[in-house]
mmCIF file with all atom_site columns, C-alpha atoms in Angstrom:
data_model
loop_
_atom_site.group_PDB
_atom_site.id
_atom_site.type_symbol
_atom_site.label_atom_id
_atom_site.label_alt_id
_atom_site.label_comp_id
_atom_site.label_asym_id
_atom_site.label_entity_id
_atom_site.label_seq_id
_atom_site.pdbx_PDB_ins_code
_atom_site.Cartn_x
_atom_site.Cartn_y
_atom_site.Cartn_z
_atom_site.occupancy
_atom_site.B_iso_or_equiv
_atom_site.pdbx_formal_charge
_atom_site.auth_seq_id
_atom_site.auth_comp_id
_atom_site.auth_asym_id
_atom_site.auth_atom_id
_atom_site.pdbx_PDB_model_num
ATOM 1   C CA . GLU M 1 1   ? 0.000   0.000  0.000   1.00 89.00 ? 87  GLU M CA 1
ATOM 2   C CA . VAL M 1 2   ? 1.389   3.353  -1.035  1.00 90.00 ? 88  VAL M CA 1
ATOM 3   C CA . GLN M 1 3   ? 1.693   5.684  1.941   1.00 95.00 ? 89  GLN M CA 1
ATOM 4   C CA . LEU M 1 4   ? 2.938   9.220  2.325   1.00 97.00 ? 90  LEU M CA 1
ATOM 5   C CA . VAL M 1 5   ? 3.127   10.676 5.821   1.00 98.00 ? 91  VAL M CA 1
ATOM 6   C CA . GLU M 1 6   ? 3.886   14.336 6.411   1.00 98.00 ? 92  GLU M CA 1
ATOM 7   C CA . SER M 1 7   ? 5.351   15.763 9.576   1.00 98.00 ? 93  SER M CA 1
ATOM 8   C CA . GLY M 1 8   ? 7.111   18.887 10.777  1.00 98.00 ? 94  GLY M CA 1
ATOM 9   C CA . GLY M 1 9   ? 4.350   21.454 10.630  1.00 98.00 ? 95  GLY M CA 1
ATOM 10  C CA . GLY M 1 10  ? 3.676   23.888 13.433  1.00 98.00 ? 96  GLY M CA 1
ATOM 11  C CA . LEU M 1 11  ? 3.394   27.500 14.504  1.00 98.00 ? 97  LEU M CA 1
ATOM 12  C CA . VAL M 1 12  ? 6.243   29.858 13.677  1.00 98.00 ? 98  VAL M CA 1
ATOM 13  C CA . GLN M 1 13  ? 6.725   33.609 13.594  1.00 98.00 ? 99  GLN M CA 1
ATOM 14  C CA . ALA M 1 14  ? 7.189   35.459 10.341  1.00 98.00 ? 100 ALA M CA 1
ATOM 15  C CA . GLY M 1 15  ? 10.781  35.208 9.198   1.00 98.00 ? 101 GLY M CA 1
ATOM 16  C CA . GLY M 1 16  ? 11.217  31.843 10.843  1.00 98.00 ? 102 GLY M CA 1
ATOM 17  C CA . SER M 1 17  ? 11.858  28.402 9.397   1.00 98.00 ? 103 SER M CA 1
ATOM 18  C CA . LEU M 1 18  ? 10.315  24.955 9.352   1.00 98.00 ? 104 LEU M CA 1
ATOM 19  C CA . ARG M 1 19  ? 11.305  21.708 7.723   1.00 98.00 ? 105 ARG M CA 1
ATOM 20  C CA . LEU M 1 20  ? 8.557   19.415 6.538   1.00 98.00 ? 106 LEU M CA 1
ATOM 21  C CA . SER M 1 21  ? 9.149   15.715 5.990   1.00 98.00 ? 107 SER M CA 1
ATOM 22  C CA . CYS M 1 22  ? 7.308   13.306 3.733   1.00 98.00 ? 108 CYS M CA 1
ATOM 23  C CA . ALA M 1 23  ? 7.990   9.661  4.569   1.00 97.00 ? 109 ALA M CA 1
ATOM 24  C CA . LEU M 1 24  ? 7.373   7.313  1.659   1.00 96.00 ? 110 LEU M CA 1
ATOM 25  C CA . SER M 1 25  ? 6.459   3.641  1.978   1.00 93.00 ? 111 SER M CA 1
ATOM 26  C CA . GLY M 1 26  ? 4.762   0.857  0.096   1.00 88.00 ? 112 GLY M CA 1
ATOM 27  C CA . PHE M 1 27  ? 6.345   1.540  -3.245  1.00 86.00 ? 113 PHE M CA 1
ATOM 28  C CA . ALA M 1 28  ? 9.699   1.905  -4.914  1.00 82.00 ? 114 ALA M CA 1
ATOM 29  C CA . PRO M 1 29  ? 9.967   5.656  -5.222  1.00 81.00 ? 115 PRO M CA 1
ATOM 30  C CA . ASP M 1 30  ? 13.023  5.959  -7.415  1.00 84.00 ? 116 ASP M CA 1
ATOM 31  C CA . ASP M 1 31  ? 11.033  6.589  -10.579 1.00 87.00 ? 117 ASP M CA 1
ATOM 32  C CA . TYR M 1 32  ? 8.388   8.818  -9.044  1.00 94.00 ? 118 TYR M CA 1
ATOM 33  C CA . ALA M 1 33  ? 7.941   12.531 -8.759  1.00 96.00 ? 119 ALA M CA 1
ATOM 34  C CA . ILE M 1 34  ? 7.095   13.902 -5.329  1.00 97.00 ? 120 ILE M CA 1
ATOM 35  C CA . GLY M 1 35  ? 5.331   17.206 -4.936  1.00 98.00 ? 121 GLY M CA 1
ATOM 36  C CA . TRP M 1 36  ? 4.518   19.507 -2.075  1.00 98.00 ? 122 TRP M CA 1
ATOM 37  C CA . PHE M 1 37  ? 1.199   21.307 -2.205  1.00 98.00 ? 123 PHE M CA 1
ATOM 38  C CA . ARG M 1 38  ? -0.656  23.609 0.149   1.00 98.00 ? 124 ARG M CA 1
ATOM 39  C CA . GLN M 1 39  ? -4.203  24.682 0.748   1.00 98.00 ? 125 GLN M CA 1
ATOM 40  C CA . ALA M 1 40  ? -5.212  27.736 2.738   1.00 97.00 ? 126 ALA M CA 1
ATOM 41  C CA . PRO M 1 41  ? -8.757  28.176 4.053   1.00 93.00 ? 127 PRO M CA 1
ATOM 42  C CA . GLY M 1 42  ? -11.100 29.216 1.266   1.00 95.00 ? 128 GLY M CA 1
ATOM 43  C CA . LYS M 1 43  ? -8.462  28.761 -1.421  1.00 97.00 ? 129 LYS M CA 1
ATOM 44  C CA . GLU M 1 44  ? -7.675  26.095 -3.955  1.00 97.00 ? 130 GLU M CA 1
ATOM 45  C CA . ARG M 1 45  ? -4.857  23.652 -3.426  1.00 97.00 ? 131 ARG M CA 1
ATOM 46  C CA . GLU M 1 46  ? -1.713  24.908 -5.113  1.00 98.00 ? 132 GLU M CA 1
ATOM 47  C CA . GLY M 1 47  ? 1.622   23.408 -6.013  1.00 98.00 ? 133 GLY M CA 1
ATOM 48  C CA . VAL M 1 48  ? 4.627   24.604 -4.044  1.00 98.00 ? 134 VAL M CA 1
ATOM 49  C CA . SER M 1 49  ? 7.511   22.474 -5.248  1.00 98.00 ? 135 SER M CA 1
ATOM 50  C CA . CYS M 1 50  ? 8.264   19.103 -6.768  1.00 98.00 ? 136 CYS M CA 1
ATOM 51  C CA . ILE M 1 51  ? 11.228  16.855 -7.391  1.00 97.00 ? 137 ILE M CA 1
ATOM 52  C CA . SER M 1 52  ? 11.972  14.010 -9.738  1.00 96.00 ? 138 SER M CA 1
ATOM 53  C CA . LEU M 1 53  ? 13.450  11.204 -7.657  1.00 95.00 ? 139 LEU M CA 1
ATOM 54  C CA . ALA M 1 54  ? 14.935  9.766  -10.847 1.00 93.00 ? 140 ALA M CA 1
ATOM 55  C CA . ASP M 1 55  ? 17.223  12.677 -11.669 1.00 93.00 ? 141 ASP M CA 1
ATOM 56  C CA . GLY M 1 56  ? 16.764  15.312 -8.965  1.00 95.00 ? 142 GLY M CA 1
ATOM 57  C CA . THR M 1 57  ? 15.142  17.920 -11.186 1.00 97.00 ? 143 THR M CA 1
ATOM 58  C CA . THR M 1 58  ? 13.204  20.426 -9.094  1.00 98.00 ? 144 THR M CA 1
ATOM 59  C CA . ILE M 1 59  ? 10.492  23.001 -9.755  1.00 98.00 ? 145 ILE M CA 1
ATOM 60  C CA . TYR M 1 60  ? 9.349   25.794 -7.467  1.00 98.00 ? 146 TYR M CA 1
ATOM 61  C CA . ALA M 1 61  ? 6.324   28.029 -7.481  1.00 98.00 ? 147 ALA M CA 1
ATOM 62  C CA . ARG M 1 62  ? 7.233   31.667 -7.989  1.00 98.00 ? 148 ARG M CA 1
ATOM 63  C CA . SER M 1 63  ? 5.863   32.558 -4.555  1.00 97.00 ? 149 SER M CA 1
ATOM 64  C CA . VAL M 1 64  ? 8.389   30.349 -2.742  1.00 98.00 ? 150 VAL M CA 1
ATOM 65  C CA . LYS M 1 65  ? 11.404  30.382 -5.029  1.00 98.00 ? 151 LYS M CA 1
ATOM 66  C CA . GLY M 1 66  ? 14.489  31.444 -3.116  1.00 98.00 ? 152 GLY M CA 1
ATOM 67  C CA . ARG M 1 67  ? 12.872  30.675 0.243   1.00 98.00 ? 153 ARG M CA 1
ATOM 68  C CA . PHE M 1 68  ? 11.968  26.965 0.057   1.00 98.00 ? 154 PHE M CA 1
ATOM 69  C CA . ILE M 1 69  ? 14.179  24.036 -0.868  1.00 98.00 ? 155 ILE M CA 1
ATOM 70  C CA . ILE M 1 70  ? 12.964  20.543 -1.729  1.00 98.00 ? 156 ILE M CA 1
ATOM 71  C CA . SER M 1 71  ? 15.316  17.620 -1.251  1.00 98.00 ? 157 SER M CA 1
ATOM 72  C CA . ASN M 1 72  ? 15.366  13.848 -1.112  1.00 96.00 ? 158 ASN M CA 1
ATOM 73  C CA . ASP M 1 73  ? 17.099  11.437 1.236   1.00 95.00 ? 159 ASP M CA 1
ATOM 74  C CA . HIS M 1 74  ? 17.118  8.224  -0.743  1.00 92.00 ? 160 HIS M CA 1
ATOM 75  C CA . ALA M 1 75  ? 18.354  6.117  2.160   1.00 93.00 ? 161 ALA M CA 1
ATOM 76  C CA . LYS M 1 76  ? 15.502  7.280  4.390   1.00 95.00 ? 162 LYS M CA 1
ATOM 77  C CA . ASN M 1 77  ? 12.823  7.279  1.660   1.00 95.00 ? 163 ASN M CA 1
ATOM 78  C CA . THR M 1 78  ? 11.969  10.785 2.765   1.00 97.00 ? 164 THR M CA 1
ATOM 79  C CA . VAL M 1 79  ? 11.438  14.012 0.878   1.00 98.00 ? 165 VAL M CA 1
ATOM 80  C CA . TYR M 1 80  ? 11.928  17.280 2.715   1.00 98.00 ? 166 TYR M CA 1
ATOM 81  C CA . LEU M 1 81  ? 10.709  20.815 2.241   1.00 98.00 ? 167 LEU M CA 1
ATOM 82  C CA . GLN M 1 82  ? 12.935  23.335 3.982   1.00 98.00 ? 168 GLN M CA 1
ATOM 83  C CA . MET M 1 83  ? 10.988  26.547 4.407   1.00 98.00 ? 169 MET M CA 1
ATOM 84  C CA . ASP M 1 84  ? 12.868  29.721 5.324   1.00 98.00 ? 170 ASP M CA 1
ATOM 85  C CA . SER M 1 85  ? 11.840  33.364 5.586   1.00 98.00 ? 171 SER M CA 1
ATOM 86  C CA . LEU M 1 86  ? 8.273   32.283 6.207   1.00 98.00 ? 172 LEU M CA 1
ATOM 87  C CA . LYS M 1 87  ? 5.469   34.761 5.664   1.00 98.00 ? 173 LYS M CA 1
ATOM 88  C CA . PRO M 1 88  ? 1.912   34.833 7.040   1.00 97.00 ? 174 PRO M CA 1
ATOM 89  C CA . GLU M 1 89  ? 0.672   34.063 3.523   1.00 97.00 ? 175 GLU M CA 1
ATOM 90  C CA . ASP M 1 90  ? 2.489   30.711 3.715   1.00 98.00 ? 176 ASP M CA 1
ATOM 91  C CA . THR M 1 91  ? -0.072  29.599 6.301   1.00 98.00 ? 177 THR M CA 1
ATOM 92  C CA . ALA M 1 92  ? -1.829  26.503 4.984   1.00 98.00 ? 178 ALA M CA 1
ATOM 93  C CA . VAL M 1 93  ? -2.159  22.761 5.271   1.00 98.00 ? 179 VAL M CA 1
ATOM 94  C CA . TYR M 1 94  ? 0.785   21.274 3.417   1.00 98.00 ? 180 TYR M CA 1
ATOM 95  C CA . TYR M 1 95  ? 0.478   17.977 1.578   1.00 98.00 ? 181 TYR M CA 1
ATOM 96  C CA . CYS M 1 96  ? 2.977   15.772 -0.172  1.00 98.00 ? 182 CYS M CA 1
ATOM 97  C CA . ALA M 1 97  ? 1.953   13.661 -3.126  1.00 98.00 ? 183 ALA M CA 1
ATOM 98  C CA . ALA M 1 98  ? 3.442   11.063 -5.442  1.00 96.00 ? 184 ALA M CA 1
ATOM 99  C CA . ASP M 1 99  ? 3.198   10.993 -9.227  1.00 95.00 ? 185 ASP M CA 1
ATOM 100 C CA . PRO M 1 100 ? 4.068   7.585  -10.700 1.00 91.00 ? 186 PRO M CA 1
ATOM 101 C CA . PRO M 1 101 ? 5.912   7.131  -13.956 1.00 89.00 ? 187 PRO M CA 1
ATOM 102 C CA . PRO M 1 102 ? 5.565   8.085  -16.657 1.00 86.00 ? 188 PRO M CA 1
ATOM 103 C CA . TYR M 1 103 ? 5.034   11.673 -15.599 1.00 86.00 ? 189 TYR M CA 1
ATOM 104 C CA . GLY M 1 104 ? 5.626   15.178 -16.739 1.00 87.00 ? 190 GLY M CA 1
ATOM 105 C CA . LEU M 1 105 ? 7.201   16.927 -13.776 1.00 94.00 ? 191 LEU M CA 1
ATOM 106 C CA . GLY M 1 106 ? 5.051   19.831 -12.693 1.00 94.00 ? 192 GLY M CA 1
ATOM 107 C CA . LEU M 1 107 ? 2.961   21.515 -10.024 1.00 96.00 ? 193 LEU M CA 1
ATOM 108 C CA . GLY M 1 108 ? -0.479  20.622 -11.315 1.00 94.00 ? 194 GLY M CA 1
ATOM 109 C CA . ILE M 1 109 ? -2.413  18.537 -8.826  1.00 93.00 ? 195 ILE M CA 1
ATOM 110 C CA . TYR M 1 110 ? -4.091  16.185 -11.270 1.00 92.00 ? 196 TYR M CA 1
ATOM 111 C CA . GLY M 1 111 ? -1.028  14.122 -12.129 1.00 88.00 ? 197 GLY M CA 1
ATOM 112 C CA . TYR M 1 112 ? -0.438  13.089 -8.539  1.00 96.00 ? 198 TYR M CA 1
ATOM 113 C CA . ASP M 1 113 ? -2.160  9.826  -7.641  1.00 95.00 ? 199 ASP M CA 1
ATOM 114 C CA . PHE M 1 114 ? -1.189  9.369  -3.997  1.00 96.00 ? 200 PHE M CA 1
ATOM 115 C CA . TRP M 1 115 ? -1.519  11.929 -1.203  1.00 98.00 ? 201 TRP M CA 1
ATOM 116 C CA . GLY M 1 116 ? -0.597  12.267 2.426   1.00 98.00 ? 202 GLY M CA 1
ATOM 117 C CA . GLN M 1 117 ? -2.938  13.491 5.131   1.00 97.00 ? 203 GLN M CA 1
ATOM 118 C CA . GLY M 1 118 ? -1.397  16.945 5.420   1.00 98.00 ? 204 GLY M CA 1
ATOM 119 C CA . THR M 1 119 ? 0.356   18.947 8.109   1.00 98.00 ? 205 THR M CA 1
ATOM 120 C CA . GLN M 1 120 ? -0.636  22.405 9.312   1.00 98.00 ? 206 GLN M CA 1
ATOM 121 C CA . VAL M 1 121 ? 1.779   25.295 8.971   1.00 98.00 ? 207 VAL M CA 1
ATOM 122 C CA . THR M 1 122 ? 0.821   28.546 10.664  1.00 98.00 ? 208 THR M CA 1
ATOM 123 C CA . VAL M 1 123 ? 2.950   31.665 10.334  1.00 98.00 ? 209 VAL M CA 1
ATOM 124 C CA . SER M 1 124 ? 2.133   34.484 12.716  1.00 98.00 ? 210 SER M CA 1
ATOM 125 C CA . SER M 1 125 ? 2.848   38.121 11.917  1.00 94.00 ? 211 SER M CA 1
#
C-alpha cells in the first residue's frame, strides 16, 4: 500500500523556518515525482515544489522560489521541504503527493495519484 506521511508542521513567527518531511512507503519511489502542495482556508490547493526522484530535477512556485528548498534522502525514503523566511501568507495545510511514472514533472495537482494526510503550517505576523 502506497503511503505518504507528512510531519514537521507547526506555529512559527514570520521570518522563521520549518522543515517538513514526507515519509514514503509501500512503493519503490526511485522513478516517481514527489510534490509539495498547500491549501489555505477558502483557497484552492496549489503546487509549491516538486522533485523528480529519478534525476533530482526540481520546480518551485514563484511565490516560494528562493525561500523553500525541496530535497530527497534516498536512504531514508523521505522528501523534505525546507521553508525559510516564512510569511503569514504561507499559512496553509501542506500535503505531499506522489506521481508515478511516466510523468511530466510539474505543479499541477491532477497528475499526482497518492496523497498524504497533510500537516498544518501557521505563520504568525
